Amino acid sequence: MRLVIVGGVAAGTKAASRARRVDPGAEITVYQEEPEPSISECGLPYLLSGVVQRREDLVARTPEKFAEKSIEVRVRHRVERIDPDTKKLSVRSLEDDVTFEDSYDRLIVATGARAVLPSIEGADLDGVFVLRFLTDADEVRGYIQERSPKRAAVVGGGYIGLEVAENLCRLGMEVSLIEAEDRVALAFGPEVTERVEEHAEENGVRVHTGAKVEEFVGGGRVEGVRFRDDRLETDLVVVGVGIEPCVELADEAGAEIGKTGAIRVGKHMKTSLPEVWAAGDCVETLNLVSGTPAWVPLGDTANQMGRVAGTNAATGEDTLEFPGVLGTGIFKVFDLGVGKTGLSEKEAQDAGFETVSATIEATDRAGYYPGVEKVFFKLIADGSTGRLIGAEAAGSGADKLTDICATAIWGRLSYPDLVNLDLAYAPPYGPALSPVVQAATVLSGKFDCVRRGLRASE
Amino acid sequence: MRLVIVGGVAAGTKAASRARRVDPGAEITVYQEEPEPSISECGLPYLLSGVVQRREDLVARTPEKFAEKSIEVRVRHRVERIDPDTKKLSVRSLEDDVTFEDSYDRLIVATGARAVLPSIEGADLDGVFVLRFLTDADEVRGYIQERSPKRAAVVGGGYIGLEVAENLCRLGMEVSLIEAEDRVALAFGPEVTERVEEHAEENGVRVHTGAKVEEFVGGGRVEGVRFRDDRLETDLVVVGVGIEPCVELADEAGAEIGKTGAIRVGKHMKTSLPEVWAAGDCVETLNLVSGTPAWVPLGDTANQMGRVAGTNAATGEDTLEFPGVLGTGIFKVFDLGVGKTGLSEKEAQDAGFETVSATIEATDRAGYYPGVEKVFFKLIADGSTGRLIGAEAAGSGADKLTDICATAIWGRLSYPDLVNLDLAYAPPYGPALSPVVQAATVLSGKFDCVRRGLRASE
């Protein structure tokens, strides 16, 4: 059985490794456009500043390592066409610009996503970058080394923009973050946004919101950014306004594309084409909270999807299922951890839920234990059923609170279920009652006891 | 309605506060033997070393604070007898040794637990202490200040013993930890025990296991500890071999005592006596994994129970339920966090489960992210149903892994459910796939795929 995998980052390489274990006899080839496979894209912002010092640390496995497991990884190769009827591929070697034909018995599309560079005048100026691949990071680093920019503008206040802003600050640059919407970290509620903006500003980032970039200005090399009536002088621009799924190859082959614009797959990661699976940032999945299609391009999810696609492609059967996602995510900006699972209150209301929510300020350990820090926590539930819909956390231990809630939503728990949840307590690890329990208790107090004719509880 | 609460630490004071909110008109009195109410007992080891600097930081609320909410807290008062027929109490004031009578409409017993001082010869010597109350900590601290002990022996290798050993080390003492069983931290599997012993030794604690103490030696003041054929010279002994529930008061009043030796209550925290509830370290509850009665005296659980007892006593109805516990717990010894939820593999097998388990060594963040540390993780499940039974973690982020698993067990998830669990990933917060997902995947590989005729997965 010849298995071809198009794309060799998280989903593609995971699928390859998994297929190899499931079927030791399979012939497995991975085509990857970039010069390295299995890049840890999430680490790229940290490579800019040297927080991650060695470029090679972001390459989880080299083609040579894959070869040891009899997985052929061909980098700098672009698959240009899939013919699902004849099961043939047209592949271009980017090194020597030669096109050749390959064939497959089974195929996995893991073409990932690319950074969007919006059609803004001057976007092609020298010194305007996106950051998606290791090669992008190389270019930004090269430019920094060569030009020693003193001022940087980061366009886009999502988590990548925020991470890039932090890391450029670490290099001593004067950094401005420019966001078109009226706040950064839009996936979160306004309480979290506020904390993120404040923390970024405290750490030296100038945050401009409601600032749609109209032009990058410069003669050959970027010198400024124009937005509203402002013009900001800058020596470097990194654009992180979003990414889009790479679906052209699958689309042209006739694979169904979903509402979100990503490739549509079922639970078994099968596309609408025979013997073709897809996984990772190029596919859409189900948001298990809203029950609607969702495109959530994240490395951990890509890994999990890759495992399912790799297994099923290797067996040729519907062996494993990938049920969907909750939309869980986290990022760090300077010392602030910011996590989320499920839907924000606005997203939930847009999805038709009647929400109830509790927000609390808690601590990350017993109040008397040294080093105690604050954490903001918000718990969102369905008002009629009590079912958990989402949670947001910002501050120390945000990752733990997010993961507790992700697991609770995964288990379809409701907020009254969490009031007596038996979590781990010791003074260095939390307050006597976890912020999750505290928030659930607040909700119970507000909505449950009131119904029973009691006063609101603590 | 007159509500009397016997005991004013976690469960008692929580019940009082909660009852006040539910019933603003109730007359509420709390009797407390110790000189302060609402003591954070979990913080006591840290007070010995000065990690917690101020004694008053361990008193969450003073009687004056309770008085502001019209809760009368009478410290240094011991309730000596309950007459459930006449609803009268006999109370002794410990200050002036006067006994008086009080009465109640409803009563909550929150008498807690006391440290066990085993009947070892010499246990009454000067310099031999237990550590349960703030007043115990005062005594140990006074002795240390007066005598400047250079060597200390801690008897008992449970979490309190380990915490005390760490904190005495911080004072520069030569510390020996003496455990009768063949390993410390018995509630955990041997993989964790090994790490704990190693870590304690690395930090200067001499760990003696299989060492049942036969005698404390000394003339008036303790000078040595005899065990096996050894005699260890010491200037100070802290005994932390366990605690036992204070049930005499309830027992003599006719309340049913459970199999574990603690007061038996139903889900609504009612005892077998009319109009008498009980909560906290003096009651037994249900272990939701094994389905058997369990006595798990912990501060967070006491708080949760107190809320239920306080509400139900205030309404006089079965308003809230406390379903039971998982046996979740965590402690820190030096830099090692050690957490557990559910049953250990041995406990599970003793309870009749046919277990499967996966143990992994993972990291607390992406391998390339600065400060990366190791964490040991073990996931235990029922082999026939896949249902999660327990988890143990030791190392950085053990608290998060424990809480994820506690929530998963609370939601009655099985290990296949965890393989695609959508947790929060970013390089500073974990490896791309959480150790929980990794371990569940190992289990799925071992037990699930094998059944389907696949090879073991990664």
PDB file of C-alpha atoms in Angstrom, chain A residues 14 17-18 20-24 40-44 46 51-53 57-58 163 166 170 296 298-301 303-305 307-308 311 315 318-333 335-341 368-370 395 399-400 402-408 410-411 413 417-429 432-434 437 440-441 444-445 448-449 452 454-458, chain B residues 14 17-18 20-24 40-44 46 51-53 57-58 163 166 170 296 298-301 303-305 307-308 311 315 318-333 335-341 368-370 395 399-400 402-411 413 417-429 432-434 437 441 444-445 448-449 452 454-458:
ATOM      1  CA  LYS A  14       2.004  12.691  12.901  1.00  0.00           C
ATOM      2  CA  SER A  17       4.441   8.169  12.039  1.00  0.00           C
ATOM      3  CA  ARG A  18       1.149   6.744  13.054  1.00  0.00           C
ATOM      4  CA  ARG A  20       4.022   3.487   9.940  1.00  0.00           C
ATOM      5  CA  ARG A  21       3.191   1.958  13.338  1.00  0.00           C
ATOM      6  CA  VAL A  22      -0.165   0.683  12.229  1.00  0.00           C
ATOM      7  CA  ASP A  23       1.122  -0.740   8.942  1.00  0.00           C
ATOM      8  CA  PRO A  24       4.821  -1.633   9.017  1.00  0.00           C
ATOM      9  CA  SER A  40       7.169  23.759  15.740  1.00  0.00           C
ATOM     10  CA  GLU A  41       5.442  26.809  14.339  1.00  0.00           C
ATOM     11  CA  CYS A  42       4.204  27.874  17.766  1.00  0.00           C
ATOM     12  CA  GLY A  43       7.804  28.490  18.776  1.00  0.00           C
ATOM     13  CA  LEU A  44       8.589  30.971  15.981  1.00  0.00           C
ATOM     14  CA  TYR A  46      10.393  33.037  20.564  1.00  0.00           C
ATOM     15  CA  VAL A  51      14.168  33.064  24.022  1.00  0.00           C
ATOM     16  CA  VAL A  52      14.487  29.974  21.882  1.00  0.00           C
ATOM     17  CA  GLN A  53      18.129  30.152  20.939  1.00  0.00           C
ATOM     18  CA  ASP A  57      15.274  23.222  18.273  1.00  0.00           C
ATOM     19  CA  LEU A  58      12.147  24.057  16.313  1.00  0.00           C
ATOM     20  CA  GLU A 163       3.599  37.059  21.060  1.00  0.00           C
ATOM     21  CA  GLU A 166       6.553  40.692  23.288  1.00  0.00           C
ATOM     22  CA  ARG A 170      12.787  41.728  24.296  1.00  0.00           C
ATOM     23  CA  VAL A 296      -9.496  26.045  14.573  1.00  0.00           C
ATOM     24  CA  LEU A 298      -3.801  24.825  16.237  1.00  0.00           C
ATOM     25  CA  GLY A 299      -0.812  22.558  16.623  1.00  0.00           C
ATOM     26  CA  ASP A 300      -2.191  20.251  19.285  1.00  0.00           C
ATOM     27  CA  THR A 301      -5.418  19.691  17.383  1.00  0.00           C
ATOM     28  CA  ASN A 303      -1.498  16.398  16.023  1.00  0.00           C
ATOM     29  CA  GLN A 304      -4.644  14.710  17.250  1.00  0.00           C
ATOM     30  CA  MET A 305      -6.270  14.878  13.822  1.00  0.00           C
ATOM     31  CA  ARG A 307      -3.207  10.522  14.473  1.00  0.00           C
ATOM     32  CA  VAL A 308      -6.760   9.728  13.395  1.00  0.00           C
ATOM     33  CA  THR A 311      -4.524   5.417  11.457  1.00  0.00           C
ATOM     34  CA  THR A 315      -6.087   0.563   7.916  1.00  0.00           C
ATOM     35  CA  ASP A 318     -12.970   3.935   9.976  1.00  0.00           C
ATOM     36  CA  THR A 319     -10.793   2.799  12.854  1.00  0.00           C
ATOM     37  CA  LEU A 320     -10.536   5.997  14.890  1.00  0.00           C
ATOM     38  CA  GLU A 321     -12.695   9.076  15.261  1.00  0.00           C
ATOM     39  CA  PHE A 322     -11.915  12.698  15.852  1.00  0.00           C
ATOM     40  CA  PRO A 323     -15.027  14.094  17.511  1.00  0.00           C
ATOM     41  CA  GLY A 324     -14.325  17.819  17.259  1.00  0.00           C
ATOM     42  CA  VAL A 325     -12.933  20.625  19.342  1.00  0.00           C
ATOM     43  CA  LEU A 326     -13.945  22.991  22.089  1.00  0.00           C
ATOM     44  CA  GLY A 327     -11.926  25.917  20.829  1.00  0.00           C
ATOM     45  CA  THR A 328      -9.470  25.675  23.676  1.00  0.00           C
ATOM     46  CA  GLY A 329      -6.419  27.880  23.415  1.00  0.00           C
ATOM     47  CA  ILE A 330      -3.881  29.767  25.437  1.00  0.00           C
ATOM     48  CA  PHE A 331      -1.192  32.345  24.870  1.00  0.00           C
ATOM     49  CA  LYS A 332       1.320  34.202  26.974  1.00  0.00           C
ATOM     50  CA  VAL A 333       2.092  37.871  26.599  1.00  0.00           C
ATOM     51  CA  ASP A 335       3.994  37.481  32.259  1.00  0.00           C
ATOM     52  CA  LEU A 336       0.310  37.148  31.582  1.00  0.00           C
ATOM     53  CA  GLY A 337      -1.152  33.777  30.662  1.00  0.00           C
ATOM     54  CA  VAL A 338      -4.467  34.024  28.837  1.00  0.00           C
ATOM     55  CA  GLY A 339      -6.543  30.930  28.225  1.00  0.00           C
ATOM     56  CA  LYS A 340      -9.949  30.075  26.922  1.00  0.00           C
ATOM     57  CA  THR A 341     -12.103  27.053  26.251  1.00  0.00           C
ATOM     58  CA  TYR A 368      -0.517  33.618  52.740  1.00  0.00           C
ATOM     59  CA  TYR A 369       1.845  31.577  50.572  1.00  0.00           C
ATOM     60  CA  PRO A 370       4.830  33.475  49.156  1.00  0.00           C
ATOM     61  CA  GLY A 395      -3.173  35.493  35.110  1.00  0.00           C
ATOM     62  CA  ASP A 399      -3.519  27.216  31.912  1.00  0.00           C
ATOM     63  CA  LYS A 400      -4.709  25.017  34.752  1.00  0.00           C
ATOM     64  CA  THR A 402      -8.596  26.532  31.288  1.00  0.00           C
ATOM     65  CA  ASP A 403      -7.753  22.840  31.201  1.00  0.00           C
ATOM     66  CA  ILE A 404     -10.036  21.999  34.118  1.00  0.00           C
ATOM     67  CA  CYS A 405     -12.897  23.698  32.314  1.00  0.00           C
ATOM     68  CA  ALA A 406     -12.034  22.152  28.953  1.00  0.00           C
ATOM     69  CA  THR A 407     -12.215  18.739  30.602  1.00  0.00           C
ATOM     70  CA  ALA A 408     -15.475  19.642  32.323  1.00  0.00           C
ATOM     71  CA  TRP A 410     -15.647  17.630  27.357  1.00  0.00           C
ATOM     72  CA  GLY A 411     -17.509  15.633  30.020  1.00  0.00           C
ATOM     73  CA  LEU A 413     -20.799  18.868  32.993  1.00  0.00           C
ATOM     74  CA  ASP A 417     -21.625  19.709  39.005  1.00  0.00           C
ATOM     75  CA  LEU A 418     -18.548  21.834  39.638  1.00  0.00           C
ATOM     76  CA  VAL A 419     -19.535  23.204  43.031  1.00  0.00           C
ATOM     77  CA  ASN A 420     -18.288  20.083  44.801  1.00  0.00           C
ATOM     78  CA  LEU A 421     -15.657  19.101  42.235  1.00  0.00           C
ATOM     79  CA  ASP A 422     -12.786  17.437  44.086  1.00  0.00           C
ATOM     80  CA  LEU A 423      -9.668  19.242  42.891  1.00  0.00           C
ATOM     81  CA  ALA A 424      -6.177  19.148  44.355  1.00  0.00           C
ATOM     82  CA  TYR A 425      -5.490  21.651  47.112  1.00  0.00           C
ATOM     83  CA  ALA A 426      -2.326  22.530  48.963  1.00  0.00           C
ATOM     84  CA  PRO A 427      -1.203  26.075  49.820  1.00  0.00           C
ATOM     85  CA  PRO A 428       1.413  26.349  47.022  1.00  0.00           C
ATOM     86  CA  TYR A 429      -1.066  25.289  44.333  1.00  0.00           C
ATOM     87  CA  ALA A 432      -8.577  26.301  49.354  1.00  0.00           C
ATOM     88  CA  LEU A 433     -11.351  26.345  46.797  1.00  0.00           C
ATOM     89  CA  SER A 434     -10.271  26.478  43.176  1.00  0.00           C
ATOM     90  CA  VAL A 437     -15.304  25.897  42.222  1.00  0.00           C
ATOM     91  CA  ALA A 440     -19.478  27.648  39.926  1.00  0.00           C
ATOM     92  CA  THR A 441     -20.582  28.427  43.468  1.00  0.00           C
ATOM     93  CA  SER A 444     -25.203  28.394  41.819  1.00  0.00           C
ATOM     94  CA  GLY A 445     -25.789  31.121  44.318  1.00  0.00           C
ATOM     95  CA  ASP A 448     -29.940  28.086  41.629  1.00  0.00           C
ATOM     96  CA  CYS A 449     -30.633  29.305  45.121  1.00  0.00           C
ATOM     97  CA  ARG A 452     -35.349  27.920  45.496  1.00  0.00           C
ATOM     98  CA  LEU A 454     -32.820  31.455  48.983  1.00  0.00           C
ATOM     99  CA  ARG A 455     -30.636  34.514  49.056  1.00  0.00           C
ATOM    100  CA  ALA A 456     -27.667  34.671  46.743  1.00  0.00           C
ATOM    101  CA  SER A 457     -24.843  32.634  48.217  1.00  0.00           C
ATOM    102  CA  GLU A 458     -21.196  33.442  48.602  1.00  0.00           C
TER     103      GLU A 458
ATOM    104  CA  LYS B  14     -18.014  27.937  56.179  1.00  0.00           C
ATOM    105  CA  SER B  17     -21.181  32.019  56.856  1.00  0.00           C
ATOM    106  CA  ARG B  18     -23.338  30.122  54.469  1.00  0.00           C
ATOM    107  CA  ARG B  20     -26.045  33.495  57.586  1.00  0.00           C
ATOM    108  CA  ARG B  21     -26.491  34.242  53.893  1.00  0.00           C
ATOM    109  CA  VAL B  22     -29.290  31.765  53.464  1.00  0.00           C
ATOM    110  CA  ASP B  23     -31.120  32.874  56.604  1.00  0.00           C
ATOM    111  CA  PRO B  24     -30.394  36.463  57.607  1.00  0.00           C
ATOM    112  CA  SER B  40      -5.574  27.526  57.746  1.00  0.00           C
ATOM    113  CA  GLU B  41      -4.170  24.287  59.082  1.00  0.00           C
ATOM    114  CA  CYS B  42      -2.568  23.437  55.748  1.00  0.00           C
ATOM    115  CA  GLY B  43      -0.259  26.394  56.209  1.00  0.00           C
ATOM    116  CA  LEU B  44       1.190  25.296  59.553  1.00  0.00           C
ATOM    117  CA  TYR B  46       5.248  26.764  56.430  1.00  0.00           C
ATOM    118  CA  VAL B  51       7.995  30.682  54.599  1.00  0.00           C
ATOM    119  CA  VAL B  52       4.747  32.013  56.012  1.00  0.00           C
ATOM    120  CA  GLN B  53       6.021  34.839  58.152  1.00  0.00           C
ATOM    121  CA  ASP B  57      -1.920  35.204  58.123  1.00  0.00           C
ATOM    122  CA  LEU B  58      -3.136  31.719  59.019  1.00  0.00           C
ATOM    123  CA  GLU B 163       6.139  19.162  54.476  1.00  0.00           C
ATOM    124  CA  GLU B 166      11.176  20.371  54.246  1.00  0.00           C
ATOM    125  CA  ARG B 170      14.885  25.376  55.700  1.00  0.00           C
ATOM    126  CA  VAL B 296     -10.679  12.022  53.516  1.00  0.00           C
ATOM    127  CA  LEU B 298      -8.864  17.785  53.720  1.00  0.00           C
ATOM    128  CA  GLY B 299      -9.458  21.507  53.924  1.00  0.00           C
ATOM    129  CA  ASP B 300     -11.042  22.014  50.533  1.00  0.00           C
ATOM    130  CA  THR B 301     -13.469  19.150  51.024  1.00  0.00           C
ATOM    131  CA  ASN B 303     -15.194  23.794  52.932  1.00  0.00           C
ATOM    132  CA  GLN B 304     -17.443  22.197  50.347  1.00  0.00           C
ATOM    133  CA  MET B 305     -19.141  20.019  52.950  1.00  0.00           C
ATOM    134  CA  ARG B 307     -21.389  24.880  52.488  1.00  0.00           C
ATOM    135  CA  VAL B 308     -23.834  22.023  52.064  1.00  0.00           C
ATOM    136  CA  THR B 311     -27.296  25.617  53.677  1.00  0.00           C
ATOM    137  CA  THR B 315     -33.256  25.892  55.328  1.00  0.00           C
ATOM    138  CA  ASP B 318     -32.426  18.846  51.800  1.00  0.00           C
ATOM    139  CA  THR B 319     -31.499  21.845  49.675  1.00  0.00           C
ATOM    140  CA  LEU B 320     -27.991  20.927  48.605  1.00  0.00           C
ATOM    141  CA  GLU B 321     -26.106  17.680  48.166  1.00  0.00           C
ATOM    142  CA  PHE B 322     -22.506  16.712  48.668  1.00  0.00           C
ATOM    143  CA  PRO B 323     -21.996  13.734  46.387  1.00  0.00           C
ATOM    144  CA  GLY B 324     -18.646  12.461  47.647  1.00  0.00           C
ATOM    145  CA  VAL B 325     -14.981  12.725  46.827  1.00  0.00           C
ATOM    146  CA  LEU B 326     -12.412  11.298  44.460  1.00  0.00           C
ATOM    147  CA  GLY B 327      -9.574  11.322  46.943  1.00  0.00           C
ATOM    148  CA  THR B 328      -7.806  14.130  45.131  1.00  0.00           C
ATOM    149  CA  GLY B 329      -4.806  15.586  46.892  1.00  0.00           C
ATOM    150  CA  ILE B 330      -1.486  17.261  46.338  1.00  0.00           C
ATOM    151  CA  PHE B 331       1.580  18.176  48.326  1.00  0.00           C
ATOM    152  CA  LYS B 332       4.878  19.846  47.673  1.00  0.00           C
ATOM    153  CA  VAL B 333       8.165  18.642  49.068  1.00  0.00           C
ATOM    154  CA  ASP B 335      10.577  21.635  44.481  1.00  0.00           C
ATOM    155  CA  LEU B 336       8.594  18.515  43.740  1.00  0.00           C
ATOM    156  CA  GLY B 337       4.825  18.717  43.368  1.00  0.00           C
ATOM    157  CA  VAL B 338       3.082  15.411  43.931  1.00  0.00           C
ATOM    158  CA  GLY B 339      -0.585  15.013  43.124  1.00  0.00           C
ATOM    159  CA  LYS B 340      -3.130  12.275  42.938  1.00  0.00           C
ATOM    160  CA  THR B 341      -6.778  11.768  42.166  1.00  0.00           C
ATOM    161  CA  TYR B 368      12.623  24.018  23.364  1.00  0.00           C
ATOM    162  CA  TYR B 369      11.075  26.544  25.746  1.00  0.00           C
ATOM    163  CA  PRO B 370      13.392  27.861  28.473  1.00  0.00           C
ATOM    164  CA  GLY B 395       7.031  17.115  38.970  1.00  0.00           C
ATOM    165  CA  ASP B 399      -1.244  20.166  40.020  1.00  0.00           C
ATOM    166  CA  LYS B 400      -2.605  20.823  36.544  1.00  0.00           C
ATOM    167  CA  THR B 402      -4.069  16.059  38.672  1.00  0.00           C
ATOM    168  CA  ASP B 403      -6.904  18.544  38.263  1.00  0.00           C
ATOM    169  CA  ILE B 404      -7.503  17.634  34.621  1.00  0.00           C
ATOM    170  CA  CYS B 405      -7.831  13.994  35.641  1.00  0.00           C
ATOM    171  CA  ALA B 406      -9.973  14.766  38.672  1.00  0.00           C
ATOM    172  CA  THR B 407     -12.363  16.624  36.401  1.00  0.00           C
ATOM    173  CA  ALA B 408     -12.295  13.779  33.883  1.00  0.00           C
ATOM    174  CA  ILE B 409     -13.112  11.228  36.579  1.00  0.00           C
ATOM    175  CA  TRP B 410     -15.804  13.555  37.927  1.00  0.00           C
ATOM    176  CA  GLY B 411     -17.312  13.519  34.425  1.00  0.00           C
ATOM    177  CA  LEU B 413     -14.840   9.779  31.247  1.00  0.00           C
ATOM    178  CA  ASP B 417     -12.353   9.936  25.638  1.00  0.00           C
ATOM    179  CA  LEU B 418      -9.105  11.657  26.575  1.00  0.00           C
ATOM    180  CA  VAL B 419      -7.171  10.868  23.421  1.00  0.00           C
ATOM    181  CA  ASN B 420      -8.698  13.812  21.584  1.00  0.00           C
ATOM    182  CA  LEU B 421      -9.380  15.979  24.637  1.00  0.00           C
ATOM    183  CA  ASP B 422      -9.007  19.612  23.583  1.00  0.00           C
ATOM    184  CA  LEU B 423      -6.657  21.127  26.154  1.00  0.00           C
ATOM    185  CA  ALA B 424      -4.833  24.446  26.018  1.00  0.00           C
ATOM    186  CA  TYR B 425      -1.475  24.401  24.260  1.00  0.00           C
ATOM    187  CA  ALA B 426       1.172  27.054  23.864  1.00  0.00           C
ATOM    188  CA  PRO B 427       4.927  26.474  24.211  1.00  0.00           C
ATOM    189  CA  PRO B 428       5.225  27.963  27.736  1.00  0.00           C
ATOM    190  CA  TYR B 429       2.418  25.791  29.110  1.00  0.00           C
ATOM    191  CA  ALA B 432       2.016  20.003  22.140  1.00  0.00           C
ATOM    192  CA  LEU B 433       0.066  17.078  23.500  1.00  0.00           C
ATOM    193  CA  SER B 434      -0.649  17.171  27.225  1.00  0.00           C
ATOM    194  CA  VAL B 437      -3.475  12.984  26.216  1.00  0.00           C
ATOM    195  CA  THR B 441      -2.994   7.540  23.767  1.00  0.00           C
ATOM    196  CA  SER B 444      -5.441   3.290  23.664  1.00  0.00           C
ATOM    197  CA  GLY B 445      -2.483   2.004  21.750  1.00  0.00           C
ATOM    198  CA  ASP B 448      -7.633  -0.594  22.118  1.00  0.00           C
ATOM    199  CA  CYS B 449      -5.666  -1.013  18.938  1.00  0.00           C
ATOM    200  CA  ARG B 452      -8.590  -4.278  16.670  1.00  0.00           C
ATOM    201  CA  LEU B 454      -3.362  -3.089  15.099  1.00  0.00           C
ATOM    202  CA  ARG B 455       0.124  -2.691  16.438  1.00  0.00           C
ATOM    203  CA  ALA B 456       0.649  -0.784  19.636  1.00  0.00           C
ATOM    204  CA  SER B 457       0.515   2.922  18.869  1.00  0.00           C
ATOM    205  CA  GLU B 458       2.775   5.703  19.967  1.00  0.00           C
TER     206      GLU B 458
END
